mmCIF file of N, CA and C in Angstrom:
data_model
loop_
_atom_site.group_PDB
_atom_site.id
_atom_site.type_symbol
_atom_site.label_atom_id
_atom_site.label_comp_id
_atom_site.label_asym_id
_atom_site.label_seq_id
_atom_site.Cartn_x
_atom_site.Cartn_y
_atom_site.Cartn_z
ATOM 1 N N MET A 1 64.336 -9.208 24.423
ATOM 2 C CA MET A 1 65.058 -9.118 25.667
ATOM 3 C C MET A 1 64.068 -9.331 26.810
ATOM 4 N N LEU A 2 64.493 -10.094 27.816
ATOM 5 C CA LEU A 2 63.682 -10.346 29.003
ATOM 6 C C LEU A 2 64.473 -9.893 30.226
ATOM 7 N N ILE A 3 63.849 -9.065 31.050
ATOM 8 C CA ILE A 3 64.487 -8.567 32.266
ATOM 9 C C ILE A 3 63.769 -9.156 33.471
ATOM 10 N N VAL A 4 64.538 -9.685 34.406
ATOM 11 C CA VAL A 4 63.995 -10.264 35.632
ATOM 12 C C VAL A 4 64.662 -9.566 36.812
ATOM 13 N N ALA A 5 63.862 -9.087 37.739
ATOM 14 C CA ALA A 5 64.401 -8.478 38.959
ATOM 15 C C ALA A 5 63.688 -9.102 40.151
ATOM 16 N N VAL A 6 64.466 -9.499 41.149
ATOM 17 C CA VAL A 6 63.920 -10.126 42.348
ATOM 18 C C VAL A 6 64.523 -9.429 43.561
ATOM 19 N N VAL A 7 63.686 -9.080 44.502
ATOM 20 C CA VAL A 7 64.141 -8.476 45.752
ATOM 21 C C VAL A 7 63.617 -9.346 46.887
ATOM 22 N N PHE A 8 64.487 -9.708 47.810
ATOM 23 C CA PHE A 8 64.042 -10.514 48.944
ATOM 24 C C PHE A 8 64.891 -10.239 50.163
ATOM 25 N N GLU A 9 64.397 -10.694 51.305
ATOM 26 C CA GLU A 9 65.062 -10.478 52.587
ATOM 27 C C GLU A 9 65.656 -11.796 53.093
ATOM 28 N N PHE A 10 66.903 -11.739 53.537
ATOM 29 C CA PHE A 10 67.532 -12.841 54.252
ATOM 30 C C PHE A 10 67.244 -12.677 55.736
ATOM 31 N N THR A 11 67.268 -13.777 56.460
ATOM 32 C CA THR A 11 67.300 -13.655 57.903
ATOM 33 C C THR A 11 68.682 -13.099 58.256
ATOM 34 N N PRO A 12 68.845 -12.462 59.392
ATOM 35 C CA PRO A 12 70.169 -11.951 59.755
ATOM 36 C C PRO A 12 71.227 -13.057 59.668
ATOM 37 N N GLY A 13 72.298 -12.781 58.934
ATOM 38 C CA GLY A 13 73.374 -13.748 58.744
ATOM 39 C C GLY A 13 73.103 -14.771 57.660
ATOM 40 N N GLY A 14 71.920 -14.722 57.069
ATOM 41 C CA GLY A 14 71.540 -15.711 56.062
ATOM 42 C C GLY A 14 72.403 -15.682 54.816
ATOM 43 N N PHE A 15 72.733 -14.493 54.346
ATOM 44 C CA PHE A 15 73.566 -14.394 53.147
ATOM 45 C C PHE A 15 74.928 -15.023 53.394
ATOM 46 N N ALA A 16 75.519 -14.725 54.532
ATOM 47 C CA ALA A 16 76.849 -15.256 54.845
ATOM 48 C C ALA A 16 76.855 -16.779 54.861
ATOM 49 N N ARG A 17 75.744 -17.381 55.306
ATOM 50 C CA ARG A 17 75.682 -18.837 55.379
ATOM 51 C C ARG A 17 75.674 -19.499 54.006
ATOM 52 N N ILE A 18 75.170 -18.801 52.975
ATOM 53 C CA ILE A 18 75.087 -19.429 51.653
ATOM 54 C C ILE A 18 75.880 -18.668 50.586
ATOM 55 N N GLU A 19 76.754 -17.768 51.008
ATOM 56 C CA GLU A 19 77.498 -16.929 50.063
ATOM 57 C C GLU A 19 78.258 -17.753 49.020
ATOM 58 N N LYS A 20 78.927 -18.814 49.426
ATOM 59 C CA LYS A 20 79.688 -19.638 48.483
ATOM 60 C C LYS A 20 78.774 -20.210 47.396
ATOM 61 N N GLU A 21 77.634 -20.732 47.783
ATOM 62 C CA GLU A 21 76.693 -21.296 46.819
ATOM 63 C C GLU A 21 76.147 -20.226 45.875
ATOM 64 N N ILE A 22 75.912 -19.028 46.399
ATOM 65 C CA ILE A 22 75.430 -17.935 45.565
ATOM 66 C C ILE A 22 76.477 -17.559 44.528
ATOM 67 N N ILE A 23 77.729 -17.453 44.949
ATOM 68 C CA ILE A 23 78.802 -17.111 44.002
ATOM 69 C C ILE A 23 78.897 -18.163 42.909
ATOM 70 N N GLU A 24 78.805 -19.430 43.267
ATOM 71 C CA GLU A 24 78.840 -20.503 42.265
ATOM 72 C C GLU A 24 77.650 -20.398 41.308
ATOM 73 N N ALA A 25 76.473 -20.088 41.841
ATOM 74 C CA ALA A 25 75.284 -19.949 40.995
ATOM 75 C C ALA A 25 75.416 -18.773 40.032
ATOM 76 N N VAL A 26 75.952 -17.660 40.524
ATOM 77 C CA VAL A 26 76.147 -16.484 39.668
ATOM 78 C C VAL A 26 77.126 -16.821 38.542
ATOM 79 N N GLU A 27 78.251 -17.424 38.899
ATOM 80 C CA GLU A 27 79.244 -17.770 37.878
ATOM 81 C C GLU A 27 78.660 -18.719 36.836
ATOM 82 N N GLY A 28 77.888 -19.705 37.271
ATOM 83 C CA GLY A 28 77.268 -20.641 36.333
ATOM 84 C C GLY A 28 76.217 -19.981 35.464
ATOM 85 N N SER A 29 75.382 -19.141 36.062
ATOM 86 C CA SER A 29 74.322 -18.482 35.300
ATOM 87 C C SER A 29 74.872 -17.545 34.236
ATOM 88 N N ARG A 30 75.973 -16.880 34.534
ATOM 89 C CA ARG A 30 76.572 -15.969 33.556
ATOM 90 C C ARG A 30 77.088 -16.703 32.319
ATOM 91 N N LYS A 31 77.328 -17.990 32.438
ATOM 92 C CA LYS A 31 77.825 -18.789 31.310
ATOM 93 C C LYS A 31 76.702 -19.397 30.476
ATOM 94 N N GLU A 32 75.464 -19.291 30.929
ATOM 95 C CA GLU A 32 74.340 -19.899 30.215
ATOM 96 C C GLU A 32 74.089 -19.185 28.888
ATOM 97 N N PRO A 33 73.750 -19.956 27.853
ATOM 98 C CA PRO A 33 73.403 -19.326 26.576
ATOM 99 C C PRO A 33 72.216 -18.373 26.757
ATOM 100 N N GLY A 34 72.333 -17.201 26.222
ATOM 101 C CA GLY A 34 71.257 -16.217 26.296
ATOM 102 C C GLY A 34 71.324 -15.293 27.491
ATOM 103 N N ALA A 35 72.243 -15.549 28.427
ATOM 104 C CA ALA A 35 72.375 -14.675 29.602
ATOM 105 C C ALA A 35 73.232 -13.474 29.239
ATOM 106 N N GLN A 36 72.650 -12.292 29.322
ATOM 107 C CA GLN A 36 73.403 -11.067 29.066
ATOM 108 C C GLN A 36 73.944 -10.487 30.367
ATOM 109 N N ILE A 37 73.118 -10.492 31.407
ATOM 110 C CA ILE A 37 73.508 -9.970 32.715
ATOM 111 C C ILE A 37 72.893 -10.879 33.775
ATOM 112 N N TYR A 38 73.677 -11.205 34.768
ATOM 113 C CA TYR A 38 73.164 -11.928 35.944
ATOM 114 C C TYR A 38 73.959 -11.425 37.137
ATOM 115 N N ASP A 39 73.334 -10.589 37.955
ATOM 116 C CA ASP A 39 74.028 -9.951 39.075
ATOM 117 C C ASP A 39 73.216 -10.053 40.358
ATOM 118 N N TRP A 40 73.930 -10.169 41.453
ATOM 119 C CA TRP A 40 73.366 -10.085 42.793
ATOM 120 C C TRP A 40 73.922 -8.835 43.443
ATOM 121 N N ALA A 41 73.140 -8.219 44.307
ATOM 122 C CA ALA A 41 73.621 -7.068 45.068
ATOM 123 C C ALA A 41 72.975 -7.084 46.449
ATOM 124 N N ILE A 42 73.734 -6.659 47.432
ATOM 125 C CA ILE A 42 73.196 -6.464 48.774
ATOM 126 C C ILE A 42 72.862 -4.984 48.910
ATOM 127 N N ASP A 43 71.671 -4.701 49.372
ATOM 128 C CA ASP A 43 71.213 -3.324 49.538
ATOM 129 C C ASP A 43 72.060 -2.635 50.611
ATOM 130 N N VAL A 44 72.712 -1.545 50.262
ATOM 131 C CA VAL A 44 73.590 -0.857 51.211
ATOM 132 C C VAL A 44 72.816 -0.220 52.368
ATOM 133 N N THR A 45 71.514 -0.019 52.197
ATOM 134 C CA THR A 45 70.708 0.554 53.277
ATOM 135 C C THR A 45 70.022 -0.515 54.114
ATOM 136 N N SER A 46 70.078 -1.761 53.656
ATOM 137 C CA SER A 46 69.432 -2.861 54.369
ATOM 138 C C SER A 46 70.227 -4.136 54.092
ATOM 139 N N PRO A 47 71.213 -4.437 54.915
ATOM 140 C CA PRO A 47 72.154 -5.520 54.613
ATOM 141 C C PRO A 47 71.545 -6.923 54.532
ATOM 142 N N ASN A 48 70.301 -7.091 54.956
ATOM 143 C CA ASN A 48 69.646 -8.391 54.815
ATOM 144 C C ASN A 48 68.794 -8.482 53.551
ATOM 145 N N ARG A 49 68.792 -7.415 52.754
ATOM 146 C CA ARG A 49 68.021 -7.400 51.515
ATOM 147 C C ARG A 49 68.959 -7.637 50.335
ATOM 148 N N ALA A 50 68.559 -8.552 49.466
ATOM 149 C CA ALA A 50 69.335 -8.842 48.259
ATOM 150 C C ALA A 50 68.490 -8.559 47.028
ATOM 151 N N ILE A 51 69.168 -8.158 45.971
ATOM 152 C CA ILE A 51 68.519 -7.891 44.690
ATOM 153 C C ILE A 51 69.222 -8.733 43.636
ATOM 154 N N ILE A 52 68.438 -9.470 42.868
ATOM 155 C CA ILE A 52 68.974 -10.205 41.721
ATOM 156 C C ILE A 52 68.462 -9.495 40.480
ATOM 157 N N PHE A 53 69.357 -9.225 39.555
ATOM 158 C CA PHE A 53 69.002 -8.559 38.303
ATOM 159 C C PHE A 53 69.523 -9.407 37.155
ATOM 160 N N GLU A 54 68.618 -9.814 36.268
ATOM 161 C CA GLU A 54 68.980 -10.679 35.153
ATOM 162 C C GLU A 54 68.484 -10.069 33.842
ATOM 163 N N VAL A 55 69.272 -10.203 32.794
ATOM 164 C CA VAL A 55 68.837 -9.842 31.447
ATOM 165 C C VAL A 55 69.149 -11.033 30.556
ATOM 166 N N TRP A 56 68.126 -11.509 29.863
ATOM 167 C CA TRP A 56 68.237 -12.668 28.969
ATOM 168 C C TRP A 56 67.872 -12.245 27.556
ATOM 169 N N ASP A 57 68.401 -12.975 26.584
ATOM 170 C CA ASP A 57 68.080 -12.670 25.184
ATOM 171 C C ASP A 57 66.572 -12.671 24.964
ATOM 172 N N ASP A 58 65.890 -13.674 25.527
ATOM 173 C CA ASP A 58 64.445 -13.793 25.384
ATOM 174 C C ASP A 58 63.923 -14.788 26.412
ATOM 175 N N GLN A 59 62.621 -14.954 26.449
ATOM 176 C CA GLN A 59 62.016 -15.852 27.424
ATOM 177 C C GLN A 59 62.446 -17.298 27.190
ATOM 178 N N ALA A 60 62.615 -17.685 25.948
ATOM 179 C CA ALA A 60 63.036 -19.053 25.635
ATOM 180 C C ALA A 60 64.397 -19.369 26.255
ATOM 181 N N ALA A 61 65.311 -18.409 26.270
ATOM 182 C CA ALA A 61 66.637 -18.627 26.859
ATOM 183 C C ALA A 61 66.518 -18.902 28.356
ATOM 184 N N LEU A 62 65.678 -18.157 29.029
ATOM 185 C CA LEU A 62 65.497 -18.372 30.463
ATOM 186 C C LEU A 62 64.784 -19.692 30.741
ATOM 187 N N LEU A 63 63.745 -19.972 29.980
ATOM 188 C CA LEU A 63 62.992 -21.196 30.199
ATOM 189 C C LEU A 63 63.776 -22.444 29.855
ATOM 190 N N SER A 64 64.788 -22.320 29.021
ATOM 191 C CA SER A 64 65.596 -23.503 28.675
ATOM 192 C C SER A 64 66.367 -24.033 29.876
ATOM 193 N N LEU A 65 66.477 -23.229 30.946
ATOM 194 C CA LEU A 65 67.190 -23.641 32.152
ATOM 195 C C LEU A 65 66.329 -24.451 33.092
ATOM 196 N N ILE A 66 65.021 -24.414 32.886
ATOM 197 C CA ILE A 66 64.097 -25.091 33.791
ATOM 198 C C ILE A 66 63.937 -26.541 33.342
ATOM 199 N N HIS A 67 64.273 -27.435 34.244
ATOM 200 C CA HIS A 67 64.156 -28.862 33.968
ATOM 201 C C HIS A 67 63.033 -29.434 34.815
ATOM 202 N N ILE A 68 61.927 -29.663 34.186
ATOM 203 C CA ILE A 68 60.748 -30.187 34.913
ATOM 204 C C ILE A 68 60.648 -31.683 34.687
#
């Protein structure tokens, strides 16, 4: 199992500007082979902070998504 967590800050209003694209990315990522969990959350104490939490079967499952 591979767990990935990312925390980052949007500029004010930044999330709203790309919300549609984020929802599409979440829906697509959840369908990928090996994806157990793929979630985004907005920090309730800091509305410009987002957290991405992912759980994959293994590193190979995550790396299979990277097209170099």
